[in-house]
Structure formats: structure tokens, C-alpha cells
Amino acid sequence: MGKRASDGLGDATTENGSLGSPRSRPDHAVVFVHGMGRALKGGTLQEWAQPLMLSLHDLSLDMVPDAPHPHLVITKANAVGDAPEVWVKVLRGCAGIKPDYLTVLMTEASWGRDFEPASAASTYSWALRTALRVYKRSLQLIRWNLYPGRRRASFAWLGARLRQALLTALAALAGFFILLAVLVVLLLTIVLAWIPGPGRWIGKIVSLFAEFLGDPQVWKRKPLQAAAMRQRVVDTLQRWDHDGGTQVTVVAHSQGAAITGQVLFQNQARATNFVSVGSGLDLLGYAQWGGGTGEDPVTDWLANPDRPRWINVWGKFDFVPAGPISTHANGPLPVFGKIYARDTAGDGGPGPEEHPVYNRSALIYDHIVYSSNRVEVLDPLARLILDPPSDPDGLALRGLNGDRRLRPHRVMVKSLGVTRLLSVLTAALSAPAALAWLGSQGWARNLVQCGPPGAGQDPWWSSWLCSGPSYHWGQWQSWGVLAVTTAVFAGVLVGLLNGPVWGVLHNRLQRRRKPSVRQSSDPARNGPANPWWYVAWYLLIVTVVAVAVPFMLAWPDLPWVLVVVLVAALWALCFTRTSISGLPARTAVQDVQAPAVPALREPAPGQTTTWGRLPVNSETAADDQRSRSGS
């Protein structure tokens, strides 16, 4: 082994390029902050760090091809200890025989065991008050995702406008009854938990409810426990507070974004980049007695001279952030308008860098899968760390140049919603024929103990199958059993097609290289198959399983012409309006009248910071001006 180098990044390697022990100071620290719910120690780190390291490795392969040195090496890992962390070295250059490694530390800030969750009754009270606001925000999000564009005198625009109105109305109606049913069931469950006997096992369900939704309630109503939550983030970031050589990126999810936002914007800690994913900052706001007098996160962020670069990432159907964030005075509507209609005047008003992403096309599921979105979240995050932007006026969270996975990924995500609609449609159309066939089978009649045909001696629990010679949607007496059959059939189809089938194909689509025998990515840079193949396979499987098979079962009663036309129209929607792009930060500080935010800690003497230099962006780039998108 040669003598250890001591200059710059070289002190992590020997002169012949072999790796030594990790340094005490990283070049870049990445801190992950979890959302609501009890998080296992190290769980957030493992959820994010593993896929992020894969993205860093593949990006290094692009930046330094054919290098004789390893592109990523884990030099230290402590996944479940008191301070879970992993140290990695990522190759970012190679001058001659000497490699240039970036030392990256990944860790987490977790408050899962710092407080007692709220009671079920208190949590229900908070949820009841918040439900209407969440409902309105969700409808607004759906309406903008179906935005037809600026008004035009064309049949295409009229069709898109009609689609927006119809689907928004259906979502409003269905969402209202679903929300009402959930609130009623939760209330009955809480009441039943007080009854001796059955209350013992019902109480376990209530405890799960309080643990899952109790965090936001504690954050808003328990200032002492909220301070303990913030302190976890502060303690983690303080490790690099007086070290100007370490860049710090905080990736905070859901309620973690609300906690981190208050810490950073009110100058309780500092970071270089603040990446909020599925942010709960706009929904939850600040906790009481947290320092400062401001209540508007965007205004506080702009007024803070040591503000981080703020990147706000939100799923297009994530009901928690419910779209972009803005000052309280402006509201999100101007930002929505600028994102979905780039050729309009203005820039949306002050706010962070906004990135709507395609996760799963579902109001709830969109909120929990950001760490699985490699194309639009993980790969751009890896590029932010390993290849920071040189253009101060552009987007900081940038996708890969010419990424051929982007549009197929978005088409495949949009197809999830189409699959749900097709599953419900075909299940409803084939339910009468399926029930009639099932009732004619001897094994099925014996299984539910049917009496002799026409004898009228059927048990009460199986009369729905035994006594009905035929079922039709035109007979209201059959609606109950047909609705249950449709729900079961559609649930099976959605669970199969949008579960393992979609998951396997989409994971292959997200690959940047084929896996090798020894590594997760082929160092020879052999790319996988064209991503459009996986889209085609998924659409073909869905068409066969959700359309062709029920079609054959229900023939000739199925209105096949209507089904074919509807299926073709739905699949066509998956390929339209997928060009949405991020909106740069708007940091016109001189136009914002912000309350004074006291600095709780002064920087060390001689400390230089780089996170305060954010550009003023009043207009987007020329290519953004041509970008128009909808659902």
C-alpha cells in the first residue's frame, strides 16, 4: 500500500487509487426525515439510501466511463444503531491514475420514540376538523390535473373540458360518501372499544388509528412534544452547522417536511438544500411556541438570509401537499396556473422550486411511494448531490439529459388509473353472467348448501345464489348482489394487474442498465430493453385479463361495440399530456413584506455560507413556455 494522500479529496484514497477509511468530515451529508407514524430505527435510512446509492452508482458510470476504479464503495454502515448512517464514496472524476471521490454521508432524523401518541378521541377530533379541508384540497388537485388548457374553439378542448367537469364531479360525489363512511366507521369503532369484552380486540384497531394519525395532532396541539420532534432534526443538522465545507441536503417527507421547514425557515438549523417530498407543511403548518412570529412558511423562507434552496416535490394526486405551495396571501392557484399553462403571464408568485411527479395516480398511494420513484425523484436527487447545477437560474432537481424512461414511466403510471376504470367497468358488465354461471354449478350450490332447485328451501345466507335463476342490472332487487360481485371481481383484477404485474414491469422500466452477475448495474453500460416494451406488455396483459376474458364470459350479452370504443379511448388518454415540467423557484425577496425572524443561533466567526444565494426567477425557460400538460 502506498503513502496516504492528504490533499483535497485524495485523503480518502492511497496514491495507487485504493480506498482507505472514511474521513471524519463528509463532502456531502444527506439527512432523511420520515413522515407520520412510528418509524423503525434506521427504517427511513434504509428506505431511501439503498435506491439512492444505486442512482449515484449509475450516474457515476455516466460521468466517468471506463474508469479503472470502483464507482461507488460503501466504506462504513450502521443501519440500526443509535445513529443510523452509511458512508459511501462516489467516483466523480479521474485525472490520470488518481481518482476523485465524493464522500457522502447518509443518515436520518427520527422522532418516532420521542413522544406518546395522542388518544383516539383527540385524534378523531382533529381528523374531523381537518377532513373538510383535505376534501376541498383534493378536489382542487384533481381539477387541475384534468386542466384542459386555455380555452380554444375546438372539439378537442370541449371534450377535455367535459372530461374535467365529469370526472371532478364524480370524484366529489364518491369522495364525499367515502369520507363520510370512514368517519362514521371510525367513530363507531372508538365507541365499541369502550365496551367490555369485544373492546379488547377492537381497542387494538383504535390504537393503530391513534398511532398513525396521532402525530399530526400532537404536532399541532402538544407544543412540548412538538419541540422534541424539532430537536431531533436540529441535533442531526448541528453536526455540520459550523463546517462550511460540507454541503447538506435534507430530504423530508410529509409531516417531516413540516417539522424540518419550521426548523430551517426560522433559523434553528441550516442546510444547503431542503427537498420536501409529499410535504405536509402547507396542511399542518407550524407548531406552537417554535420560535419566530411568522406563520407563513414561504414568507419566512424568503426572509431568512441563510435560507436553503427549497425544492418541493409532490405527487400529482397526493392529497397531503395537494399541489404546489405559495404564500398565504397568494394561495396555490397562481402557481397551479403557471405550472399547467406555461404560456400565461407572470411566474406564479413567490415560492420554492416546484416538481409535480407521477407516482401511482391514486390520492392515498401517491403519498407513500416517493422513495420508489427512481425516474423523477431518486435519479434527479443523485444528480443534485453528485453533479450540482451550474446555472443559478435553472432547476436544481434536474432529470437526466435525454432520459428515454421519462415518458414511458408517465404513461405507465397514468395507465394505473385506466386499469382501475376498466376493471370496474368489465366487472360490472360481466357480473350478471358470472353469477348466473356460478348458480348453475353443482359444486357451488353444494358449497353454500342450496336446496333443490325451485323448492324454496334455501338457507338465508345463500339465497342470493340459490334462488336467483338470472340477474340483471335492470332489476333493482339484484343491485345488492351485483354490486358486491362487481366490487370483489374488480378488486381481484386491480390487485393483480396494478400489483405484481405492474410492479415487475415498471421496475424493469426504471432500470438504467442491466444487472450484472456481480453488481446491481452492469459497469459495461449495457442498457436494458427499450422502456416502451414494458408499457406495451402491460397494456396487452390488462386488455386480455380485464377486457378479453370477461368479454368472452359475458358473450353475447356484453355490448362489445361500446366496450371496444371505451377501451380505445381510455388507453389513448394515457399517452396524452405527459410533458409537465418543474417550475423554478421565485425568490423576489424585495416584494415580500415578511415579519422579522430572529436568529436563534449565530454562525461561527468567519463562517461562509452558500445556501443563501438563490436566484430571482420571474420567467421560465423557453422550452417551458411550450410545455402544456394535464392529467
C-alpha angles and dihedrals in degrees: 000000000000129000114288115256116233106191124099115312091346093085088081092063141044122245092263091055100256117140123254131191119307119270122245091240121054123212090223129017121199116197120193119203119194128220132236122322131056108303121204115239106268093005095113091047093052093044093057107022099059098056091037091056089052090053091048091050094051093045089052089053088056095046097045108026121183093013116160090220129080112267097216130014128179104221099176135009135181106170103171107020129109089280107030110203143145127208119208135174117215122195110234101163145359122210106189110310095336115093123216109220128188111216110219125187117197120193141146140237110217130178097175094122099033098092145022114254119245122264120269093248093051092046091050090050091054092045091050092054093045098044097082092049092049090048093054093045091050092052091049090052093050092047093053093045087058093045108148096205129247114335114277133175096243138108090237092059092045090051092050091047091050090049090051093050095044098046093043090052091048091048091049093051097043093041093052094054093042092050092046091049092049092050092048093047091048091050092050091047092053091049093048090051088068093059114096115244107018089037090075096069095029087055089063090060090048090051091054090051092050093046093050099044097024095085097070090045091052091046092056101036107028109061095180094053091042088056089054089054092052092046092062090058092043093050092050095049094044089074089077101026095110097031109094092182095067120079113211126206119186117199107193126179130207111314088008087065090054091051094044092045092057091047095050101036094048091048099246089131138359137233138168098227129020111197110187114192119191086352120208091191095103094043099043103026123188128335119242122270092012098136131274128046101252124109098180111085096199093049091048091048092052093046094051109095090203094048119151125234101270119213115183115199119186135171113243090239100030106130095198099067089022092199133312127348128236141161115299090244095056100033124202098287096088090049091048089051093051094047095049098035108036094173092066123102123265131028103259096262130271117334147113129288106288126213120179108195136189110244114152108321091244129114095227104025092050088067099060107042105066091112089057095053101094098165099055104020116022101038093047089047090053090051091050089056102039101029109027116198118267094198108081091195098052136075117296095201099060130174122228115284110263093357104185092195096065103082096036088051092052093045091051092049091050089050089065090070092046090051090054091052093046092048092053092044097049092041091054094046095047098040096090093050092043092052093046091051092047092050090054094056116098095211091055093049091048091048093058092035099244119186124234113303111273094003094110093224098118119139115252093243094058104033090105088069103026102048101040114089090180139007128211134174086225090068111074090203088068097049096092098053092039091052092050091047091049092050093049094045093046091046091054092048094047092044091053102039099037092037122050097357095052093036096055095045095043092049088055090047091055094055117110094193139013114264114253128216093259104026138043090239128037108249088206087071095238106168125220123246120296106289092228088071090067091049090051093048092051094049090048094050092047092049092051098043101035099034116016098045096047088042091059092044094052098040127162097014094058115097092235097180092057092046094050093049093046094048092050091049093049094049090049090059090062092065098047132088099005098135099096114141140185126281117227120238118274108215105168093153094172091064095053122087100208130176116248112268113205117225108238094197131025121226119253117270111278093010115152121203129200101186096079097066102091122157127241108240117189098158134034126234122280094255089053089055088065095046115106124167145165133173 
